[in-house]
XYZ file of C-alpha atoms in Angstrom:
592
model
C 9.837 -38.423 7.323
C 11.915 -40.136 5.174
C 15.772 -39.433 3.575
C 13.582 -38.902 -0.061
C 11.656 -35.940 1.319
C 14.324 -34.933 3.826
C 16.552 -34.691 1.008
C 13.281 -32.423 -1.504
C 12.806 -30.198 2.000
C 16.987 -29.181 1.861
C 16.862 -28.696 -1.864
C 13.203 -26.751 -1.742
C 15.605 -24.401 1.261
C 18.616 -24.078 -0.545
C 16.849 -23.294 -3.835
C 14.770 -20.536 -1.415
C 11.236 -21.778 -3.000
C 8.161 -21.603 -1.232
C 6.687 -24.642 -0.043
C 3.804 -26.405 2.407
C 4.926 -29.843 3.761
C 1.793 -31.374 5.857
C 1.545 -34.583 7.370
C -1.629 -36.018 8.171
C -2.659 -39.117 10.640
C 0.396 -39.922 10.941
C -0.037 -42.341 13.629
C -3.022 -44.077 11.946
C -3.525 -46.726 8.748
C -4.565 -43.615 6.744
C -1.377 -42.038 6.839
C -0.727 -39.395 4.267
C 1.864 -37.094 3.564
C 1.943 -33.927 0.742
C 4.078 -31.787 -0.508
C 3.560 -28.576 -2.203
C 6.243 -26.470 -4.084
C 6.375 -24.248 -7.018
C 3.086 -22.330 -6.394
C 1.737 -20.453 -9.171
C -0.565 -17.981 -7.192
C -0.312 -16.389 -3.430
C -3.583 -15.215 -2.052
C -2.843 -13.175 1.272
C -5.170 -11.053 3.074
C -4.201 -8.222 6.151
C -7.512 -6.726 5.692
C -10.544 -7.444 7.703
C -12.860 -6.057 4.970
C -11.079 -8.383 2.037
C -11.500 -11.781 3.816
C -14.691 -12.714 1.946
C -12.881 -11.946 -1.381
C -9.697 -13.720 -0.216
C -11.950 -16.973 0.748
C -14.116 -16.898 -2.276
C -10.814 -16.692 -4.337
C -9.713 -20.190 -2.441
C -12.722 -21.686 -3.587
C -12.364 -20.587 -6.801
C -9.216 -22.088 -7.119
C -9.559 -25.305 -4.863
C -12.106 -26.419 -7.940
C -9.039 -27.377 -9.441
C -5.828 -26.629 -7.952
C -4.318 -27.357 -4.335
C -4.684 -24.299 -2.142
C -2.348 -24.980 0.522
C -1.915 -22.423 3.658
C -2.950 -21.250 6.971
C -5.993 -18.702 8.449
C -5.001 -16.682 11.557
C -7.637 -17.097 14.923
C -8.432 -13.294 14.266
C -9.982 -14.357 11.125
C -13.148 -15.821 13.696
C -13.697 -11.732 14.389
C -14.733 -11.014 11.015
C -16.882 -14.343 11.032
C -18.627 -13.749 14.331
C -19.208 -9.704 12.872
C -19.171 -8.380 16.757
C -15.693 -8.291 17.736
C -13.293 -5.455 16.935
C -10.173 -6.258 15.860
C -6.732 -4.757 16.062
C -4.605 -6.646 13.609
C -2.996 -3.559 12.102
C -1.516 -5.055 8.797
C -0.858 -8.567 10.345
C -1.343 -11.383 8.079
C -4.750 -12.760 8.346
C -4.857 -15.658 6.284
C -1.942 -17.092 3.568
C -2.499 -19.427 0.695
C -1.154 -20.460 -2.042
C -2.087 -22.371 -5.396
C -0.369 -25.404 -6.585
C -0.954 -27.231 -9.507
C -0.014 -30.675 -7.995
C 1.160 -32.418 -4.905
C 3.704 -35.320 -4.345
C 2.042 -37.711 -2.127
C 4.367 -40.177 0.190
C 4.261 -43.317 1.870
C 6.484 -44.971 4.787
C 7.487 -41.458 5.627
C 8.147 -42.894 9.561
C 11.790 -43.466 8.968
C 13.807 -41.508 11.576
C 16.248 -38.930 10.102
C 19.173 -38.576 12.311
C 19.430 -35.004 13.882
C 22.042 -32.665 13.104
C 20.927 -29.887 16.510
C 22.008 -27.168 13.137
C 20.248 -24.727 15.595
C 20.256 -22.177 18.694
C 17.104 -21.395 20.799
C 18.125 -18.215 22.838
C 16.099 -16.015 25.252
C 12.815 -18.306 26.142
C 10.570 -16.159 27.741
C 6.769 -15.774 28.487
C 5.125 -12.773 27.589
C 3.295 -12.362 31.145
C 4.739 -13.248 34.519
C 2.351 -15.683 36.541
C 1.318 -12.860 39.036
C -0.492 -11.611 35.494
C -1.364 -15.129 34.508
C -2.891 -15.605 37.903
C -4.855 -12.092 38.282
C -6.523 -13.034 35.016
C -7.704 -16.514 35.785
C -8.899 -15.354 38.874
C -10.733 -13.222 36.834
C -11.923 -15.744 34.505
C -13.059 -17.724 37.555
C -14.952 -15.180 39.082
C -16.770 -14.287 35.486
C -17.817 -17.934 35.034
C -19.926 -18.117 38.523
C -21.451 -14.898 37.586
C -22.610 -16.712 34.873
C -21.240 -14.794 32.261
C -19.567 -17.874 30.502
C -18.670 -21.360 31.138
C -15.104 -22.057 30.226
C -12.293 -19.576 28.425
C -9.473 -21.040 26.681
C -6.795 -18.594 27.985
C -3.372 -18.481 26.289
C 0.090 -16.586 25.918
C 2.865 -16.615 24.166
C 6.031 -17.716 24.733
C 8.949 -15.736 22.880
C 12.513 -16.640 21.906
C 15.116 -15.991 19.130
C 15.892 -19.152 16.500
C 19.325 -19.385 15.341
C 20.396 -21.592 12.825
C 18.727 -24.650 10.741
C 15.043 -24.674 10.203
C 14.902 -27.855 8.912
C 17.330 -29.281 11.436
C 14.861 -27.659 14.348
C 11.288 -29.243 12.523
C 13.379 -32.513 12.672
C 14.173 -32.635 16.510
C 10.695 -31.052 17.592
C 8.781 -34.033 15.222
C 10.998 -36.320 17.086
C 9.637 -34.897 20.617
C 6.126 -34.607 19.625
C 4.666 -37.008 17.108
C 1.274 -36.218 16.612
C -0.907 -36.825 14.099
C -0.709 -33.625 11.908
C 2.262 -32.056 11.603
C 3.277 -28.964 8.816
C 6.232 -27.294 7.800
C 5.588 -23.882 6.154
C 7.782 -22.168 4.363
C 6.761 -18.322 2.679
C 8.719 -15.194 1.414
C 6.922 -13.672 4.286
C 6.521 -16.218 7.490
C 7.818 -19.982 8.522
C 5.264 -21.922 10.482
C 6.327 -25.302 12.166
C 3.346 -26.967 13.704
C 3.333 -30.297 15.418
C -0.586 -30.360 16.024
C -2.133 -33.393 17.459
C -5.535 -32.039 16.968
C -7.862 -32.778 13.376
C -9.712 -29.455 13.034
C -11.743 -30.911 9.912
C -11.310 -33.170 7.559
C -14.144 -32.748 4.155
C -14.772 -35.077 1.697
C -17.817 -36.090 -0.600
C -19.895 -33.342 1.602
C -19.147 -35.545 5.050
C -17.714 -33.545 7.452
C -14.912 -35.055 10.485
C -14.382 -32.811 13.705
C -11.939 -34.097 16.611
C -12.396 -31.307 19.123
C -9.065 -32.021 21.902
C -9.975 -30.946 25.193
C -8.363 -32.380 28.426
C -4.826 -32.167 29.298
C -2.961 -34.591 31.565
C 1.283 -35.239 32.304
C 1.796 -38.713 30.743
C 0.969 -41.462 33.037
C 0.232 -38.866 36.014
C -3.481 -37.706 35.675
C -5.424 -37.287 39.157
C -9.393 -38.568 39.617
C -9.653 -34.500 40.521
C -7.734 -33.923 36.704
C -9.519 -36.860 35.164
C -12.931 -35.097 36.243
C -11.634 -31.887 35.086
C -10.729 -33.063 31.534
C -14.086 -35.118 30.933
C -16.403 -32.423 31.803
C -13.908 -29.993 29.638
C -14.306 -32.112 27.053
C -17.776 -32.891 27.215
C -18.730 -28.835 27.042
C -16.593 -28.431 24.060
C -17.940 -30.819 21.666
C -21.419 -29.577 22.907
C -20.037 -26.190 21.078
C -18.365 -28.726 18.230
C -22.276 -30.001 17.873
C -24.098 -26.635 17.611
C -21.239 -25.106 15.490
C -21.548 -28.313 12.971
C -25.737 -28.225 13.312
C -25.196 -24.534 11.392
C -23.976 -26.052 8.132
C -25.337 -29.765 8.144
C -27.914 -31.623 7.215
C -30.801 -31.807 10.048
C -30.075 -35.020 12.277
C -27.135 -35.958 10.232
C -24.727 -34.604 13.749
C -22.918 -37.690 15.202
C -20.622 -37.680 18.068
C -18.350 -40.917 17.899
C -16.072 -42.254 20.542
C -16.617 -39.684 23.092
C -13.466 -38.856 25.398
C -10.965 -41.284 23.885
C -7.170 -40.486 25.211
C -4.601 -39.805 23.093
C -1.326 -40.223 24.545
C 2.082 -38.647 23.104
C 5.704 -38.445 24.456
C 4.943 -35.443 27.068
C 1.090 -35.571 27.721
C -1.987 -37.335 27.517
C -5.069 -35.490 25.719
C -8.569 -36.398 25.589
C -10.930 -36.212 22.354
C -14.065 -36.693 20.597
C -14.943 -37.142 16.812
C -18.256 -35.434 15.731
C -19.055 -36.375 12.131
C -22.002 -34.958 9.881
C -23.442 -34.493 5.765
C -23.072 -30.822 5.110
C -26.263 -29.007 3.591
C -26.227 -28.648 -0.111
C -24.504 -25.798 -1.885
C -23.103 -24.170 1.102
C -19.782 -22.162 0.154
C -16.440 -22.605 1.859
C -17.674 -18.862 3.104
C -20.503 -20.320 4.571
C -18.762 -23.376 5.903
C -15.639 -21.649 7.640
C -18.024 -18.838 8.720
C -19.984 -21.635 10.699
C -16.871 -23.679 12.309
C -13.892 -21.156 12.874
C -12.168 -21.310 15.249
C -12.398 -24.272 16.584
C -14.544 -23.996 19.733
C -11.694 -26.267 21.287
C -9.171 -22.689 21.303
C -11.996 -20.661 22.341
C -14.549 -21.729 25.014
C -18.134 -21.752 25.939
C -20.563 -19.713 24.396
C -17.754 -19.146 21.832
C -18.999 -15.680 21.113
C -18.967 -14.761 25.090
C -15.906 -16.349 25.351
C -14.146 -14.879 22.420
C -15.194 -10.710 23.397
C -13.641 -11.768 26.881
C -10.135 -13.264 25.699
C -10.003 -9.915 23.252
C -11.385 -7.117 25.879
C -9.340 -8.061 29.240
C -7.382 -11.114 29.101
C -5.112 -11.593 25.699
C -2.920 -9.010 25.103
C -1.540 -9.661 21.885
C -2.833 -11.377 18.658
C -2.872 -15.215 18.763
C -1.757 -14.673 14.697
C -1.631 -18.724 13.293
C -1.746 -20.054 16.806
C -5.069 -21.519 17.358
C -6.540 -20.873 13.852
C -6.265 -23.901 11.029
C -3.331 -25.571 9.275
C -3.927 -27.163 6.098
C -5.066 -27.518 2.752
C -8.693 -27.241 0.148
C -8.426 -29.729 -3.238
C -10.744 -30.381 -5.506
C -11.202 -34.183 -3.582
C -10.910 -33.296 0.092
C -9.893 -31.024 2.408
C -7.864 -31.149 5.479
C -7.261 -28.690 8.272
C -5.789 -29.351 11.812
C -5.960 -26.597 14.708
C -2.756 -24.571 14.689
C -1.873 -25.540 18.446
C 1.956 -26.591 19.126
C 2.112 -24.385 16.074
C 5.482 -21.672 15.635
C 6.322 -18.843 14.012
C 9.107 -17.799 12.790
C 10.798 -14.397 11.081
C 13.901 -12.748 10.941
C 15.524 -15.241 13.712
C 12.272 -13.947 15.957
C 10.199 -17.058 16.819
C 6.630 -17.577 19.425
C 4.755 -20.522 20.164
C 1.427 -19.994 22.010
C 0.484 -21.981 25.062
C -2.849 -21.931 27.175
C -5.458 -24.434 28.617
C -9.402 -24.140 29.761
C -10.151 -22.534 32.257
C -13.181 -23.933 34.495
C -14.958 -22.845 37.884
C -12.274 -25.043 39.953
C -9.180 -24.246 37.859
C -6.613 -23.850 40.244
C -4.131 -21.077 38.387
C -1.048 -22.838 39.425
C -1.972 -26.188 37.835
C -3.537 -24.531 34.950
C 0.371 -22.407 34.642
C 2.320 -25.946 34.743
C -0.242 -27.348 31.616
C 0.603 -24.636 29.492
C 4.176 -24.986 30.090
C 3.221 -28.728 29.544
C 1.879 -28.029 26.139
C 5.655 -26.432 25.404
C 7.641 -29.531 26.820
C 8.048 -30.706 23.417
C 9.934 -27.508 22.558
C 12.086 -27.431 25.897
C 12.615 -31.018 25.166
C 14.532 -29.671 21.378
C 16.775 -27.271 22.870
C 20.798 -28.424 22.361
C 21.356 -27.923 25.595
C 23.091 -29.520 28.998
C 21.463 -29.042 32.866
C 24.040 -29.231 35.450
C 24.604 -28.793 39.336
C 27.940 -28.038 41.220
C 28.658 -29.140 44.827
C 31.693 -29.657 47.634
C 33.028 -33.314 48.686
C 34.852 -32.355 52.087
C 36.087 -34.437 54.858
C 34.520 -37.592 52.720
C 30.964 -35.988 52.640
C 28.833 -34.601 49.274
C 27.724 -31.156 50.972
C 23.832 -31.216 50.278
C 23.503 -33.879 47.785
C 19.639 -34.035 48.191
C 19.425 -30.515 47.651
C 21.269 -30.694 44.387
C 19.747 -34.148 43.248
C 16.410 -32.902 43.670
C 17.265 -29.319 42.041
C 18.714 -30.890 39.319
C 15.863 -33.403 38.899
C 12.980 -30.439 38.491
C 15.560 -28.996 35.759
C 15.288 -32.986 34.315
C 11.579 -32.629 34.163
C 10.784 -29.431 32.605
C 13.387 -29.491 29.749
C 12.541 -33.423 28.952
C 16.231 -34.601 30.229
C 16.325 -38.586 31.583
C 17.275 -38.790 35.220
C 18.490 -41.410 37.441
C 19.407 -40.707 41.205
C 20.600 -43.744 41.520
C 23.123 -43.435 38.790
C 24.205 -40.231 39.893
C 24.805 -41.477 43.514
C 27.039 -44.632 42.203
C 29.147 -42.252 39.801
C 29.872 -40.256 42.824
C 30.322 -42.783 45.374
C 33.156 -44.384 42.776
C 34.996 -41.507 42.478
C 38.992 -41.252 43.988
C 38.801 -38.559 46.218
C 41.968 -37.361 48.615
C 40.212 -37.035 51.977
C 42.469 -34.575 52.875
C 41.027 -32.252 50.012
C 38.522 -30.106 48.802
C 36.804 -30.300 45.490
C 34.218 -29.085 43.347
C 31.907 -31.671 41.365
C 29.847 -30.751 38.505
C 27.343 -33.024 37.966
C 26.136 -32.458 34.519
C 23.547 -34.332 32.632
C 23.748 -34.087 28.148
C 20.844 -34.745 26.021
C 20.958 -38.089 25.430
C 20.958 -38.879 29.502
C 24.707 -39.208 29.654
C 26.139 -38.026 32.938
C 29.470 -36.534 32.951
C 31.151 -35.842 36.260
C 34.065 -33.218 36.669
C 36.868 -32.886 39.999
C 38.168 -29.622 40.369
C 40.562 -29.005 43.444
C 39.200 -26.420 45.806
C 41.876 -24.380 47.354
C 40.499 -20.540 47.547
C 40.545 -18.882 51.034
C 38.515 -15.942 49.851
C 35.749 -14.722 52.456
C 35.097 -11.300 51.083
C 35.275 -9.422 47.545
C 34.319 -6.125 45.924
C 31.381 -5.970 43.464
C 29.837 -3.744 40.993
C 26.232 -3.468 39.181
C 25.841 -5.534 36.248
C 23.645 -2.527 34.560
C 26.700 -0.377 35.008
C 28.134 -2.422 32.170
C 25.158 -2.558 30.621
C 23.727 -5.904 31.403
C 20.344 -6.127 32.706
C 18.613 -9.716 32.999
C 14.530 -10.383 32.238
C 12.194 -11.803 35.142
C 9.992 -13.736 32.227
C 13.493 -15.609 30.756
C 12.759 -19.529 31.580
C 16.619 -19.706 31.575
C 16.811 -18.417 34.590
C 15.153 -20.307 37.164
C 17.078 -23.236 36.384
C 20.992 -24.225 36.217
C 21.697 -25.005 32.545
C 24.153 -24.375 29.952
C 21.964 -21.778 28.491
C 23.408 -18.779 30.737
C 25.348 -16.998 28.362
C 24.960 -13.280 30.008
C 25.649 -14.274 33.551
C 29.352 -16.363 31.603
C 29.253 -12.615 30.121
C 29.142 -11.012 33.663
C 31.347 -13.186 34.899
C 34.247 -12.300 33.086
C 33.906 -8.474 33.147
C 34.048 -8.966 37.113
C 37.152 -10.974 36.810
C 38.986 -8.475 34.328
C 38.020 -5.801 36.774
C 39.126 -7.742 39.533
C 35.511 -7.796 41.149
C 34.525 -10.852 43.134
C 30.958 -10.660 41.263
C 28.448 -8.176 39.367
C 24.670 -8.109 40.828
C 22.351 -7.950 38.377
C 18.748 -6.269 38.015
C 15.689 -7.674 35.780
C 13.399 -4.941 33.590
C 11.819 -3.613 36.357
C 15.196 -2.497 38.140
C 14.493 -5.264 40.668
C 17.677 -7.161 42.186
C 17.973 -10.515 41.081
C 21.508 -12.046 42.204
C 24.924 -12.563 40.786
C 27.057 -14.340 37.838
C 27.290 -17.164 40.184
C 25.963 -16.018 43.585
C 22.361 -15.346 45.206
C 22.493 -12.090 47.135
C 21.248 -11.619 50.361
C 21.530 -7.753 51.968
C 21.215 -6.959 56.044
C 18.431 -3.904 56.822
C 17.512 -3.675 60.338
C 18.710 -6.472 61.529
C 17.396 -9.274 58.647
C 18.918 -10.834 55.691
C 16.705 -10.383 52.810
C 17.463 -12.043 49.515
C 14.947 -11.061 46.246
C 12.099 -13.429 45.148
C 12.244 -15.671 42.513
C 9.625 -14.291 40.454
C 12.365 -11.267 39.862
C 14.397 -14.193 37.792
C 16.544 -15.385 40.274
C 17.502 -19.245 40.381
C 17.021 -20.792 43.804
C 20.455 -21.598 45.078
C 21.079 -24.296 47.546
C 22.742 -22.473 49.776
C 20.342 -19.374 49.490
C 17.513 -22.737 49.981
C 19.045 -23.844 53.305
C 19.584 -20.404 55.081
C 15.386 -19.776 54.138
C 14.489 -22.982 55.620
C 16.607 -23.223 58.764
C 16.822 -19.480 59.502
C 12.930 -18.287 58.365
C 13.337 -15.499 61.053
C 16.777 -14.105 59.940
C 16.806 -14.811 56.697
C 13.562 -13.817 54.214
C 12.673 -13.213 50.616
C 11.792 -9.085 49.950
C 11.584 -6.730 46.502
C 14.963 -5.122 46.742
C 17.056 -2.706 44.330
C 20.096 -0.793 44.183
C 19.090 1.636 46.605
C 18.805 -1.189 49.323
C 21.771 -2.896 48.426
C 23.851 0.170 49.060
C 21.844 1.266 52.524
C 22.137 -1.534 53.748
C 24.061 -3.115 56.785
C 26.114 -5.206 54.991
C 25.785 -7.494 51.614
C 26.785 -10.670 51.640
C 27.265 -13.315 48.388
C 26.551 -17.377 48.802
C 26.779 -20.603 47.092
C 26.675 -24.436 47.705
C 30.473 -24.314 46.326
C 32.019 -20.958 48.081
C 29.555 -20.922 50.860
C 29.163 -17.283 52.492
C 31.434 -14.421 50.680
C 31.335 -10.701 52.393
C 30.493 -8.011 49.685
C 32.150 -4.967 49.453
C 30.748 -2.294 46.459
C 33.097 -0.489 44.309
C 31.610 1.912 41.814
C 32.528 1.531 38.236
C 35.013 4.058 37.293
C 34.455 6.418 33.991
């Protein structure tokens, strides 16, 4: 994007006007970009019975207008005729009618980023126990025969706050792909940074790019390379037979099969299938033969599609997974709506999901859809950081911190250097006869700040309360949790109502009343004789100190569901950290 339509974009959002911005092969000679403001028409449909109208009213007008917009995945219901649907009065498909377009060229030049924005409360919409039942499921349902592959997805929910603009900018620097669309409606935003072509129809030839086959950049096993061809291969067999429907007989070609496609967090594998559509087919007819794309769905798409709506997705995919685009009199482009957001009232999801095969192994198939998202984690103004003791002219479990601190680097997009880290520290001025704290904290642009803090408590036991007696309660599903970054902003918030009640800490419980651990301490509670500290899954981060008593102690100290009940029949509660080390817990019940 350049400052010309940076600068149209503000004024189009200060001046509240609807718009569609799409980019399309933008990594490619035939590089276009469009704008569309000022429409003169909006054609919106929540009903299932008025999407034939709704589509023949987009042809009408695509004979000489622009119809610019978006169709929902639960649009392919009403297409396939045998699927119920239970939209409610959800948007199904959006358009609108423009009279003409501003076209751009040399739109690559990089717009610095203001960060004008605030992602809070990132959280998946299942936990992976769910995620894994499901698959398992899948699995078991695809040896029975019953289908070959389902494209299984969730979403992931958080709230926006701030800049839309400002936020399109930083995720198009963190995912460049090829088609790319800002969205802007009275009733929805959509950003969607979508590396996949759905179609592309011109002079009655028709371009499909089916993506299929999902790798971490540079990382791809022969077991995931396997995987990802075979994927790919059974998908464009579905691209094939959905374009044979509406095109000319032997006029089907499938060009440069599996071709990779690499982008800053992933690799992805695709195939073009080209064809000559049949004569006098309407865009009915056409979309009716093609939607959605059998990439989002899986194989038989029918078979696959009654499975993801009976038992497996809970909740409406909405423009995640349906089409992006635009119909002109000249051509018509649409990409798949993955890597796709939307947006209202300062609520904002992005779906996530991958194939699932006969030897998908749930855990690998969890990390790709969180792959998928890395360009989003990757966009959050944010800092990761670790804190540890230098003592007696040692860093007290440096590996443990280095390598917690490098997982955090990983999944939120952060560059990381060990080495760097280890020469900081090792040229620091430290009294040997002292104590200190170090926080070791790592900024967006993979600068590494490094804070002293004199150590001098003596503190070795403290009363505590219950965070949900002050009416704080923490979610198992919130990504924030498992990992130390700046992005704690309830546990800062428990924090200081301890202090001003002159509590040592408040223990805090997740949705399902589980115990989860403190503002700054794991928790770990004696009954009959063992230690037991909560699981992770409950939204706990894994503490270094709460780490090294698991591994060396396994027989003393072990993981266990607790809640309150436990905590106060138990033998005693105790609080630890890498920093404080082991703190004795005493409970004091809130007063009033």
């Amino acid at each position: 994007m350049n400052h010309l339509v940076f600068e149209k974009l503000s004024r189009l959002i200060n001046e509240n006007t609807e718009f569609h911005f799409f980019e399309s092969g933008k990594n490619t000679s035939s590089s276009s970009t469009y704008l569309f403001s000022n429409p003169i028409k909006k054609i919106i449909c929540v009903s299932e019975d008025e999407i034939e109208k709704c589509i023949l009213e987009i042809e009408k007008e695509s004979k000489n207008y622009f119809v610019a917009g978006w169709i929902s995945y639960e649009v392919g219901k009403k297409f396939l005729n045998k699927l119920k649907s239970n939209q409610g009065n959800k948007i199904l498909l959006s358009f609108n009618v423009y009279t003409e377009v501003e076209e751009f060229s040399n739109t690559k030049e990089r717009i610095p980023s203001s960060l004008n924005f605030q992602i809070e409360d990132i959280h998946s919409s299942i936990s992976f126990e769910e995620y894994e039942k499901n698959v398992k499921s899948i699995i078991e349902n695809i040896k029975s025969g019953n289908y070959y592959q389902i494209n299984y997805t969730f979403p992931l929910e958080f709230k926006l706050i701030g800049d839309l603009l400002s936020f399109y900018m930083e995720l198009s620097k963190n995912q460049t792909t090829e088609y790319s669309a800002f969205i802007r409606t009275n009733e929805l935003s959509i950003l969607s940074l979508s590396p996949e072509l759905f179609f592309k129809m011109e002079n009655g030839k028709m371009l499909m790019k089916p993506m299929k086959g999902t790798s971490n950049l540079g990382k791809e096993s022969e077991l995931e390379a396997e995987k990802n061809l075979a994927e790919n291969f059974m998908i464009v067999d579905l691209i094939r037979n959905d374009l044979g429907k509406i095109s000319k007989l032997g006029s089907v070609q499938v060009l440069n099969p599996a071709s990779k496609d690499s982008f800053e967090t992933l690799t992805q594998m695709t195939t073009n299938v080209e064809s000559n559509l049949k004569d006098s087919l309407t865009l009915f007819e056409i979309l009716e033969g093609i939607f959605p794309s059998g990439s989002v769905t899986g194989a038989p798409k029918l078979a696959s599609m009654k499975a993801i709506e009976s038992s497996l997705e809970k909740k409406d995919r909405g423009v995640y997974t349906g089409a992006i685009g635009f119909f002109s009199p000249n051509k018509s482009i649409f990409s798949v709506a993955i890597r796709s957001l939307e947006i209202k009232n300062e609520k904002a999801k992005i779906g996530i999901g991958s194939g699932i095969v006969f030897d998908s192994v749930p855990s690998l198939e969890w990390e790709e859809c969180f792959l998928k998202a890395k360009f989003l984690f990757k966009s959050i103004p944010m800092q990761i950081f670790t804190s540890l003791v230098w003592k007696r002219n040692t860093f007290y479990f440096l590996d443990y911190h280095l390598m917690r601190l490098k997982k955090s680097a990983e999944f939120f997009g952060f560059g990381f250097s060990e080495n760097e880290i280890k020469n900081r520290l090792n040229q620091l001025d430290l009294d040997f006869n002292k104590v200190y704290k170090l926080k070791i904290t790592i900024e967006r642009e993979s600068h590494i700040k490094i804070e002293t803090t004199e150590l001098n408590s003596k503190q070795k036991k403290g009363k505590f309360s219950f965070a949900k007696e002050f009416s704080l309660e923490t979610r198992s599903n919130s990504i924030f949790l498992y990992y130390k970054t700046s992005k704690r902003e309830i546990y800062r918030k428990g924090f200081e109502i301890a202090s001003n009640h002159q509590l040592m800490d408040l223990i805090f419980e997740n949705e399902k009343a589980e115990i989860t651990e403190g503002s700054i301490y794991n928790i770990f509670c004696k009954i009959d004789g063992i230690f037991y500290t909560p699981f992770l899954n409950a939204g706990v981060l894994d503490g270094i100190y709460r780490r090294k008593l698991l591994n060396r102690f396994p027989s003393y100290f072990k993981e266990k569901i607790l809640y309150k009940k436990d905590i106060l029949n138990s033998e005693e509660v105790f609080f630890c950290n890498s920093v404080r080390g082991i703190l004795r817990g005493v409970y004091e019940k809130r007063k009033g």
